[in-house]
Tab-separated table of C-alpha atoms and ligand atoms in Angstrom:
chain	number	residue	atom	x	y	z
A	8	UNK	CA	12.353	20.086	13.246
A	9	UNK	CA	9.542	20.561	15.713
A	10	UNK	CA	7.279	17.711	14.902
A	11	UNK	CA	8.996	15.213	12.589
A	12	UNK	CA	10.892	12.406	14.188
A	13	UNK	CA	11.466	8.664	13.616
A	14	UNK	CA	9.250	6.292	15.744
A	15	UNK	CA	9.863	2.734	16.336
A	16	UNK	CA	7.575	0.085	14.962
A	17	UNK	CA	5.951	-0.442	18.470
A	18	UNK	CA	5.593	3.333	19.032
A	19	UNK	CA	3.908	3.693	15.568
A	20	UNK	CA	1.434	0.721	16.283
A	21	UNK	CA	0.463	2.122	19.620
A	22	UNK	CA	-0.032	5.478	18.263
A	23	UNK	CA	-2.482	4.263	15.460
A	24	UNK	CA	-4.093	1.897	17.984
A	25	UNK	CA	-4.718	4.875	20.358
A	26	UNK	CA	-6.075	6.929	17.542
A	27	UNK	CA	-8.446	4.123	16.462
A	28	UNK	CA	-9.717	3.669	20.000
A	29	UNK	CA	-10.510	7.214	20.278
A	30	UNK	CA	-12.744	6.873	17.109
A	31	UNK	CA	-16.289	5.515	17.105
A	32	UNK	CA	-15.908	1.676	16.679
A	33	UNK	CA	-18.642	0.529	14.242
A	34	UNK	CA	-18.210	-3.098	15.358
A	35	UNK	CA	-18.866	-2.491	19.125
A	36	UNK	CA	-20.382	0.796	19.780
A	37	UNK	CA	-24.217	1.757	19.349
A	38	UNK	CA	-23.911	4.535	16.715
A	39	UNK	CA	-27.116	4.979	14.727
A	40	UNK	CA	-26.796	8.096	12.652
A	41	UNK	CA	-23.932	7.741	10.315
A	42	UNK	CA	-24.394	6.681	6.755
A	43	UNK	CA	-21.250	4.698	7.096
A	44	UNK	CA	-19.900	1.721	8.659
A	45	UNK	CA	-16.587	-0.488	8.771
A	46	UNK	CA	-15.791	-2.129	5.566
A	47	UNK	CA	-18.010	-4.933	4.383
A	48	UNK	CA	-17.231	-7.929	6.723
A	49	UNK	CA	-17.825	-10.616	4.292
A	50	UNK	CA	-15.063	-9.199	2.161
A	51	UNK	CA	-12.841	-7.167	4.461
A	52	UNK	CA	-12.860	-9.436	7.337
A	53	UNK	CA	-10.984	-8.802	10.452
A	54	UNK	CA	-8.077	-11.008	9.941
A	55	UNK	CA	-5.356	-11.769	12.634
A	56	UNK	CA	-2.527	-10.318	10.703
A	57	UNK	CA	-4.277	-6.858	10.657
A	58	UNK	CA	-3.031	-6.155	14.426
A	59	UNK	CA	0.494	-5.838	12.866
A	60	UNK	CA	-0.689	-3.724	9.912
A	61	UNK	CA	-1.972	-0.282	11.270
A	62	UNK	CA	-2.871	1.021	7.862
A	63	UNK	CA	-4.912	-1.815	6.907
A	64	UNK	CA	-6.530	-1.895	10.234
A	65	UNK	CA	-7.563	1.625	9.700
A	66	UNK	CA	-8.593	0.802	6.150
A	67	UNK	CA	-11.062	-1.752	7.648
A	68	UNK	CA	-12.281	0.527	10.477
A	69	UNK	CA	-12.993	2.995	7.569
A	70	UNK	CA	-12.798	6.370	9.335
A	71	UNK	CA	-14.228	9.286	7.499
A	72	UNK	CA	-12.095	12.472	7.424
A	73	UNK	CA	-14.586	14.738	5.801
A	74	UNK	CA	-13.916	18.490	6.327
A	75	UNK	CA	-10.827	20.387	7.477
A	76	UNK	CA	-9.176	19.532	11.007
A	77	UNK	CA	-6.902	22.593	11.324
A	78	UNK	CA	-9.906	25.037	11.927
A	79	UNK	CA	-12.901	24.718	14.153
A	80	UNK	CA	-14.586	21.572	15.296
A	81	UNK	CA	-14.510	18.305	13.298
A	82	UNK	CA	-16.735	15.145	13.133
A	83	UNK	CA	-16.162	13.912	16.786
A	84	UNK	CA	-16.576	10.260	15.816
A	85	UNK	CA	-13.264	10.116	14.163
A	86	UNK	CA	-11.452	12.423	16.357
A	87	UNK	CA	-8.646	9.985	17.000
A	88	UNK	CA	-7.381	9.564	13.456
A	89	UNK	CA	-8.004	13.196	12.834
A	90	UNK	CA	-5.084	13.903	15.251
A	91	UNK	CA	-2.769	11.875	12.996
A	92	UNK	CA	-3.883	13.837	9.853
A	93	UNK	CA	-3.052	17.117	11.865
A	94	UNK	CA	0.450	15.554	12.715
A	95	UNK	CA	1.061	14.965	9.150
A	96	UNK	CA	0.041	18.570	8.216
A	97	UNK	CA	2.387	19.981	10.930
A	98	UNK	CA	5.254	18.093	9.591
A	99	UNK	CA	4.759	19.223	6.158
A	100	UNK	CA	3.546	22.867	6.819
A	101	UNK	CA	5.959	23.608	9.749
A	102	UNK	CA	8.875	21.304	9.462
A	103	UNK	CA	9.292	21.134	5.792
A	104	UNK	CA	7.739	24.172	4.494
A	105	UNK	CA	8.586	26.621	7.354
A	106	UNK	CA	5.242	27.966	8.311
A	107	UNK	CA	4.876	28.994	11.831
A	108	UNK	CA	3.028	26.547	14.256
A	109	UNK	CA	-0.761	26.823	14.166
A	110	UNK	CA	-0.569	29.512	11.446
A	111	UNK	CA	-1.835	27.458	8.621
A	112	UNK	CA	-4.788	25.299	7.447
A	113	UNK	CA	-4.908	22.307	5.236
A	114	UNK	CA	-6.061	18.829	4.554
A	115	UNK	CA	-5.173	15.545	2.822
A	116	UNK	CA	-6.950	15.843	-0.470
A	117	UNK	CA	-7.694	13.119	-3.101
A	118	UNK	CA	-4.655	14.265	-5.188
A	119	UNK	CA	-2.659	17.244	-6.422
A	120	UNK	CA	-5.283	18.049	-8.898
A	121	UNK	CA	-7.829	18.774	-5.995
A	122	UNK	CA	-5.252	20.677	-4.070
A	123	UNK	CA	-4.560	22.931	-6.965
A	124	UNK	CA	-8.266	23.411	-7.699
A	125	UNK	CA	-8.776	24.086	-4.097
A	126	UNK	CA	-6.074	26.749	-4.175
A	127	UNK	CA	-7.589	28.693	-7.159
A	128	UNK	CA	-11.071	28.197	-5.931
A	129	UNK	CA	-10.088	29.842	-2.517
A	130	UNK	CA	-8.251	32.786	-4.320
A	131	UNK	CA	-11.017	33.292	-6.752
A	132	UNK	CA	-13.589	33.736	-3.925
A	133	UNK	CA	-11.056	35.676	-1.965
A	134	UNK	CA	-10.926	38.338	-4.843
A	135	UNK	CA	-14.610	38.160	-5.079
A	136	UNK	CA	-15.435	38.707	-1.571
A	137	UNK	CA	-12.793	41.281	-0.672
A	138	UNK	CA	-12.588	43.257	-3.918
A	139	UNK	CA	-16.068	42.465	-5.509
A	140	UNK	CA	-14.136	41.072	-8.601
A	141	UNK	CA	-15.976	39.759	-11.450
A	142	UNK	CA	-14.779	36.365	-12.971
A	143	UNK	CA	-13.599	38.303	-16.009
A	144	UNK	CA	-11.273	40.526	-13.919
A	145	UNK	CA	-9.528	37.356	-12.413
A	146	UNK	CA	-6.817	35.565	-14.228
A	147	UNK	CA	-4.491	32.618	-13.656
A	148	UNK	CA	-0.968	32.854	-14.558
A	149	UNK	CA	1.179	29.798	-15.054
A	150	UNK	CA	3.999	28.522	-17.311
A	151	UNK	CA	3.484	26.289	-20.363
A	152	UNK	CA	5.042	23.454	-18.438
A	153	UNK	CA	2.297	23.705	-15.962
A	154	UNK	CA	0.390	20.489	-15.035
A	155	UNK	CA	-3.028	20.184	-16.820
A	156	UNK	CA	-4.925	20.342	-13.465
A	157	UNK	CA	-4.416	24.153	-13.799
A	158	UNK	CA	-6.321	24.419	-17.214
A	159	UNK	CA	-8.738	22.058	-15.498
A	160	UNK	CA	-9.174	24.522	-12.567
A	161	UNK	CA	-9.660	27.352	-14.948
A	162	UNK	CA	-12.487	25.542	-16.714
A	163	UNK	CA	-14.140	24.429	-13.493
A	164	UNK	CA	-13.920	27.883	-11.974
A	165	UNK	CA	-14.715	29.787	-15.169
A	166	UNK	CA	-11.439	31.775	-15.113
A	167	UNK	CA	-8.942	32.652	-17.978
A	168	UNK	CA	-5.549	31.112	-17.803
A	169	UNK	CA	-2.746	32.747	-19.507
A	170	UNK	CA	0.067	30.392	-20.399
A	171	UNK	CA	3.582	31.791	-20.067
A	172	UNK	CA	6.127	30.596	-22.415
A	173	UNK	CA	9.455	29.096	-21.115
A	174	UNK	CA	12.961	28.827	-22.908
A	175	UNK	CA	13.155	25.651	-24.886
A	176	UNK	CA	16.446	24.534	-23.394
A	177	UNK	CA	16.423	25.568	-19.750
A	178	UNK	CA	12.719	25.571	-19.302
A	179	UNK	CA	12.955	28.986	-17.527
A	180	UNK	CA	9.948	31.493	-17.508
A	181	UNK	CA	10.481	34.032	-20.263
A	182	UNK	CA	10.373	37.100	-18.181
A	183	UNK	CA	9.996	39.581	-21.234
A	184	UNK	CA	7.031	37.658	-22.476
A	185	UNK	CA	5.520	37.517	-19.034
A	186	UNK	CA	5.724	41.229	-18.678
A	187	UNK	CA	4.135	41.737	-22.048
A	188	UNK	CA	1.320	39.288	-21.144
A	189	UNK	CA	0.671	41.067	-17.879
A	190	UNK	CA	0.762	44.443	-19.366
A	191	UNK	CA	-1.861	43.308	-22.160
A	192	UNK	CA	-3.956	41.467	-19.386
A	193	UNK	CA	-4.102	44.702	-17.431
A	194	UNK	CA	-5.082	46.556	-20.438
A	195	UNK	CA	-7.955	44.089	-21.168
A	196	UNK	CA	-9.307	44.642	-17.785
A	197	UNK	CA	-7.621	41.871	-15.670
A	198	UNK	CA	-7.125	43.113	-12.112
A	199	UNK	CA	-6.587	40.162	-9.997
A	200	UNK	CA	-3.719	37.643	-10.716
A	201	UNK	CA	-3.792	33.986	-9.266
A	202	UNK	CA	-0.022	32.784	-9.890
A	203	UNK	CA	0.837	29.008	-9.898
A	204	UNK	CA	4.598	28.605	-9.724
A	205	UNK	CA	5.860	25.115	-10.202
A	206	UNK	CA	8.233	23.462	-7.669
A	207	UNK	CA	9.060	20.541	-10.097
A	208	UNK	CA	7.071	20.307	-13.323
A	209	UNK	CA	5.649	16.971	-14.317
A	210	UNK	CA	7.659	16.596	-17.379
A	211	UNK	CA	11.010	18.332	-16.726
A	212	UNK	CA	11.127	18.785	-13.067
A	213	UNK	CA	11.929	22.419	-13.752
A	214	UNK	CA	11.418	24.644	-10.661
A	215	UNK	CA	10.075	28.211	-11.421
A	216	UNK	CA	11.425	31.105	-9.610
A	217	UNK	CA	8.313	32.793	-8.142
A	218	UNK	CA	10.275	35.972	-8.094
A	219	UNK	CA	9.862	36.412	-11.688
A	220	UNK	CA	6.219	36.661	-11.296
A	221	UNK	CA	6.046	38.825	-8.298
A	222	UNK	CA	8.556	41.465	-9.286
A	223	UNK	CA	6.712	42.187	-12.432
A	224	UNK	CA	3.280	42.231	-10.672
A	225	UNK	CA	4.525	44.494	-8.015
A	226	UNK	CA	6.189	46.729	-10.710
A	227	UNK	CA	2.582	47.486	-12.087
A	228	UNK	CA	0.869	47.614	-8.479
A	229	UNK	CA	-1.114	44.612	-9.247
A	230	UNK	CA	-3.049	42.451	-6.767
A	231	UNK	CA	-2.051	38.921	-6.724
A	232	UNK	CA	-1.948	35.511	-4.742
A	233	UNK	CA	0.890	32.950	-5.245
A	234	UNK	CA	0.311	29.193	-5.160
A	235	UNK	CA	3.276	26.788	-5.405
A	236	UNK	CA	2.443	23.493	-7.158
A	237	UNK	CA	4.861	21.062	-5.495
A	238	UNK	CA	2.805	18.041	-6.278
A	239	UNK	CA	5.775	16.189	-7.671
A	240	UNK	CA	8.731	18.059	-5.990
A	241	UNK	CA	7.214	18.615	-2.763
A	242	UNK	CA	9.023	15.568	-1.210
A	243	UNK	CA	12.282	16.157	-3.118
A	244	UNK	CA	13.296	19.684	-3.615
A	245	UNK	CA	13.149	20.845	0.017
A	246	UNK	CA	15.566	17.992	0.805
A	247	UNK	CA	18.061	18.221	-2.215
A	248	UNK	CA	18.014	22.058	-1.955
A	249	UNK	CA	18.160	22.730	1.808
A	250	UNK	CA	18.721	26.528	1.003
A	251	UNK	CA	15.397	26.505	-0.868
A	252	UNK	CA	13.226	29.520	-0.030
A	253	UNK	CA	10.218	28.279	-1.853
A	254	UNK	CA	8.210	28.016	1.242
A	255	UNK	CA	6.215	29.941	3.766
A	256	UNK	CA	9.335	31.808	4.800
A	257	UNK	CA	8.481	33.903	1.902
A	258	UNK	CA	5.632	35.980	2.836
A	259	UNK	CA	4.450	36.218	-0.795
A	260	UNK	CA	3.691	32.408	-0.919
A	261	UNK	CA	0.203	31.655	0.429
A	262	UNK	CA	-0.394	28.005	-0.436
A	263	UNK	CA	1.317	24.880	-1.522
A	264	UNK	CA	0.260	21.516	-3.043
A	265	UNK	CA	2.181	18.484	-2.310
A	266	UNK	CA	1.432	14.821	-3.382
A	267	UNK	CA	2.286	12.116	-1.018
A	268	UNK	CA	1.277	9.508	-3.784
A	269	UNK	CA	4.124	10.337	-5.985
A	270	UNK	CA	7.648	10.630	-4.322
A	271	UNK	CA	6.564	9.374	-0.849
A	272	UNK	CA	5.035	6.176	-2.326
A	273	UNK	CA	1.883	6.516	-0.393
A	274	UNK	CA	-1.433	5.005	-1.751
A	275	UNK	CA	-3.347	7.146	-4.222
A	276	UNK	CA	-5.745	9.573	-2.518
A	277	UNK	CA	-3.098	11.264	-0.626
A	278	UNK	CA	-2.566	14.734	-2.134
A	279	UNK	CA	-1.926	17.585	0.399
A	280	UNK	CA	-3.085	21.201	0.500
A	281	UNK	CA	-1.651	23.692	2.812
A	282	UNK	CA	-2.471	27.455	3.059
A	283	UNK	CA	-1.740	30.489	5.360
A	284	UNK	CA	-4.451	31.050	8.111
A	285	UNK	CA	-7.206	33.303	7.198
A	286	UNK	CA	-7.750	32.112	3.509
A	287	UNK	CA	-9.624	28.740	3.554
A	288	UNK	CA	-12.643	30.374	4.899
A	289	UNK	CA	-13.281	31.720	1.333
A	290	UNK	CA	-14.496	28.150	0.365
A	291	UNK	CA	-16.760	27.622	3.332
A	292	UNK	CA	-19.910	25.864	2.060
A	293	UNK	CA	-22.586	27.165	4.658
A	294	UNK	CA	-25.162	24.499	3.477
A	295	UNK	CA	-22.880	21.680	4.746
A	296	UNK	CA	-24.990	21.612	7.955
A	297	UNK	CA	-25.065	17.843	8.574
A	298	UNK	CA	-21.134	17.923	8.880
A	299	UNK	CA	-19.974	18.532	12.299
A	300	UNK	CA	-17.624	21.529	12.135
A	301	UNK	CA	-17.064	23.366	8.920
A	302	UNK	CA	-16.643	22.000	5.465
A	303	UNK	CA	-13.798	23.852	3.887
A	304	UNK	CA	-12.618	21.335	1.277
A	305	UNK	CA	-13.609	20.522	-2.356
A	306	UNK	CA	-14.303	16.950	-1.813
A	307	UNK	CA	-16.692	15.689	0.625
A	308	UNK	CA	-16.027	12.102	2.419
A	309	UNK	CA	-12.397	11.047	2.319
A	310	UNK	CA	-10.736	8.176	3.957
A	311	UNK	CA	-8.927	8.445	7.134
A	312	UNK	CA	-6.718	5.337	6.172
A	313	UNK	CA	-4.979	7.707	3.692
A	314	UNK	CA	-4.000	9.932	6.461
A	315	UNK	CA	-2.801	7.194	8.570
A	316	UNK	CA	-0.708	5.802	5.645
A	317	UNK	CA	0.983	9.026	5.024
A	318	UNK	CA	1.706	9.418	8.858
A	319	UNK	CA	3.135	5.916	8.945
A	320	UNK	CA	5.728	6.567	6.109
A	321	UNK	CA	6.614	10.114	7.617
A	322	UNK	CA	7.179	8.618	11.044
A	323	UNK	CA	8.871	5.326	9.906
A	324	UNK	CA	11.521	7.488	8.115
A	325	UNK	CA	12.007	10.569	10.118
A	326	UNK	CA	13.653	13.381	8.684
A	327	UNK	CA	17.127	12.101	8.290
A	328	UNK	CA	16.211	8.830	6.762
A	329	UNK	CA	14.053	10.652	4.185
A	330	UNK	CA	16.908	12.935	3.323
A	331	UNK	CA	18.969	10.005	2.727
A	332	UNK	CA	16.445	8.367	0.472
A	333	UNK	CA	16.163	11.694	-1.716
A	334	UNK	CA	19.978	11.761	-1.655
A	335	UNK	CA	20.267	8.345	-3.165
A	336	UNK	CA	17.955	9.299	-5.847
A	337	UNK	CA	20.097	12.265	-6.491
A	338	UNK	CA	23.083	10.122	-6.926
A	339	UNK	CA	21.285	7.739	-9.378
A	340	UNK	CA	20.152	10.635	-11.298
A	341	UNK	CA	23.772	12.170	-11.571
A	342	UNK	CA	24.998	8.699	-12.738
A	343	UNK	CA	22.458	8.742	-15.496
A	344	UNK	CA	23.434	12.316	-16.495
A	345	UNK	CA	27.157	11.456	-16.552
A	346	UNK	CA	26.376	8.521	-18.923
A	347	UNK	CA	24.428	10.752	-21.111
A	348	UNK	CA	27.121	13.443	-21.211
A	349	UNK	CA	29.620	10.734	-22.268
A	350	UNK	CA	27.445	9.739	-25.101
A	351	UNK	CA	26.956	13.376	-26.147
A	352	UNK	CA	23.305	13.222	-25.593
A	353	UNK	CA	21.453	16.442	-24.734
A	354	UNK	CA	18.970	16.572	-21.918
A	355	UNK	CA	17.333	18.903	-19.267
A	356	UNK	CA	17.823	18.350	-15.564
A	357	UNK	CA	17.134	20.749	-12.745
A	358	UNK	CA	20.071	20.075	-10.594
A	359	UNK	CA	17.981	19.355	-7.376
A	360	UNK	CA	15.497	17.118	-8.957
A	361	UNK	CA	15.312	13.307	-10.015
A	362	UNK	CA	13.931	13.637	-13.528
A	363	UNK	CA	15.911	13.729	-16.762
A	364	UNK	CA	14.264	14.815	-19.980
A	365	UNK	CA	16.088	13.918	-23.015
A	366	UNK	CA	15.940	15.460	-26.541
A	367	UNK	CA	13.924	12.982	-28.539
A	368	UNK	CA	16.215	13.015	-31.458
A	369	UNK	CA	18.681	11.112	-29.476
A	370	UNK	CA	16.220	8.445	-28.499
A	371	UNK	CA	15.029	5.826	-31.169
A	372	UNK	CA	11.335	5.200	-30.783
A	373	UNK	CA	12.056	1.467	-30.265
A	374	UNK	CA	14.077	2.304	-27.241
A	375	UNK	CA	11.557	4.730	-25.895
A	376	UNK	CA	8.858	2.186	-26.054
A	377	UNK	CA	10.971	-0.670	-24.616
A	378	UNK	CA	11.813	1.238	-21.678
A	379	UNK	CA	8.466	2.985	-21.173
A	380	UNK	CA	10.006	6.533	-21.376
A	381	UNK	CA	7.350	9.009	-21.448
A	382	UNK	CA	7.013	11.580	-24.301
A	383	UNK	CA	6.081	15.208	-23.798
A	384	UNK	CA	3.308	14.691	-26.281
A	385	UNK	CA	1.962	11.443	-27.795
A	386	UNK	CA	2.212	12.677	-31.342
A	387	UNK	CA	4.786	13.184	-34.171
A	388	UNK	CA	5.696	16.669	-32.689
A	389	UNK	CA	7.290	15.211	-29.591
A	390	UNK	CA	10.546	16.757	-28.725
A	391	UNK	CA	11.258	15.161	-25.358
A	392	UNK	CA	11.471	11.856	-23.525
A	393	UNK	CA	11.670	11.621	-19.862
A	394	UNK	CA	13.191	9.225	-17.233
A	395	UNK	CA	11.845	9.622	-13.513
A	396	UNK	CA	14.379	8.255	-11.061
A	397	UNK	CA	11.746	6.885	-8.700
A	398	UNK	CA	12.689	4.454	-5.996
A	399	UNK	CA	12.599	1.379	-8.217
A	400	UNK	CA	14.655	2.761	-10.899
A	401	UNK	CA	18.058	1.538	-9.935
A	402	UNK	CA	21.619	2.018	-11.343
A	403	UNK	CA	21.301	-1.571	-12.572
A	404	UNK	CA	18.330	-0.716	-14.795
A	405	UNK	CA	20.056	2.503	-16.033
A	406	UNK	CA	23.229	0.609	-17.166
A	407	UNK	CA	21.056	-1.766	-19.262
A	408	UNK	CA	19.385	1.056	-20.834
A	409	UNK	CA	22.538	2.999	-21.591
A	410	UNK	CA	24.340	0.047	-23.026
A	411	UNK	CA	21.384	-0.533	-25.428
A	412	UNK	CA	21.186	3.013	-26.350
A	413	UNK	CA	24.907	3.263	-26.914
A	414	UNK	CA	24.703	0.133	-29.222
A	415	UNK	CA	21.678	1.409	-31.134
A	416	UNK	CA	23.313	4.828	-31.782
A	417	UNK	CA	26.560	3.285	-32.972
A	418	UNK	CA	24.530	1.088	-35.497
A	419	UNK	CA	22.671	4.145	-36.591
A	420	UNK	CA	25.928	6.113	-37.203
A	421	UNK	CA	27.486	3.233	-39.195
A	422	UNK	CA	24.546	2.958	-41.535
B	506	PLP	C1	0.898	14.899	-10.694
B	506	PLP	C2	0.876	16.399	-10.594
B	506	PLP	C3	-0.388	17.144	-10.428
B	506	PLP	C4	-1.673	16.409	-10.188
B	506	PLP	O1	-1.702	15.556	-9.212
B	506	PLP	P1	-2.795	14.191	-9.062
B	506	PLP	O2	-2.329	13.816	-7.786
B	506	PLP	O3	-2.393	13.329	-10.370
B	506	PLP	O4	-4.030	14.820	-9.150
B	506	PLP	C5	-0.255	18.373	-10.291
B	506	PLP	N1	0.753	19.213	-10.537
B	506	PLP	C6	1.944	18.529	-10.659
B	506	PLP	C7	3.270	19.297	-10.929
B	506	PLP	C8	2.155	17.163	-10.868
B	506	PLP	O5	3.313	16.491	-11.091
């Protein structure tokens, strides 16, 4: 760990204070040109308690983090809090995902959806600029368990998406089907492949092996770029599986999406996009002239308070406490799995993740509804229900669920 450490409450407050002081202060400075101000004072007044609540203080000060702060200049009015965003990215890119210092670009995006679209947009333009590729020659490869932000990206960016089947029980990519799909795509004129490999799918928590994609693509000498969707798993998998090589130590991986507003319990609006240097320039919007520096992001204005919120969480925990938190969730997940095993109930669980997805035939609908289990599909075809072991899901809740499930199954058996 180079950047990530635990800071005391006082150290955190001082750093955020210092950052805010380095920003333009809309309530004191004469600043005439910005279409922005602090939040409306009639509603968001400067209450005394804000001095002990750095994130809320930043929220009221309302800094704009428009643009990308890892490359070139940025809007100087908010340079103080930009530094904290850069620190968040250093922790994630370098300490967690093993990039070399200063060899990555990235930003805190509105969410995982945008980070995924940003990645595909970047690779689409890369192939267009570098290889003069046409839209029809570029194609997205991702498994059938992939989040719907990928078909959304395909639609927005006007690219085809080839959905790769997975095995029903273990959710692993069907390598034989994948090879056949790639061969057919090649025959149909596809030359450039944008691969999205999941590090924790939304429904199963399953983790794709990116090698399955790269081995076949390299066998046929095909051009590809590899993106990792760790929107859900990004704050779990690297901690529960310390031997993981799904990170920038693998030269084939070029970008990663991580959501802070899922496992990290940060406020919504805290997706994270990270890519290797030399790629993000492909989405430069030259017309963005009023923004100081370059706009290399999909969204325009975004709140600096979100960056400070993520910064606060990371530096309140530090790496060891975060590891401990993930370990506790792993133990609870194991507890649930053991209970399900005892009942002879079948489920899928990736051993390093905190999602348990149960075969729906074992879960009466009444129980699924009572405990808010999420079905794979909201229709009669549904085959799975998932339980996500988030921080608020404690063993005590699991025992109540298991006891009721046991009783219900027993009654069903007797009738
Ligand atoms: C949640 C999720 C997304 C989308 O993230 P949002 O923050 O909701 O936009 C993308 N991919 C995966 C795997 C997810 O779990």
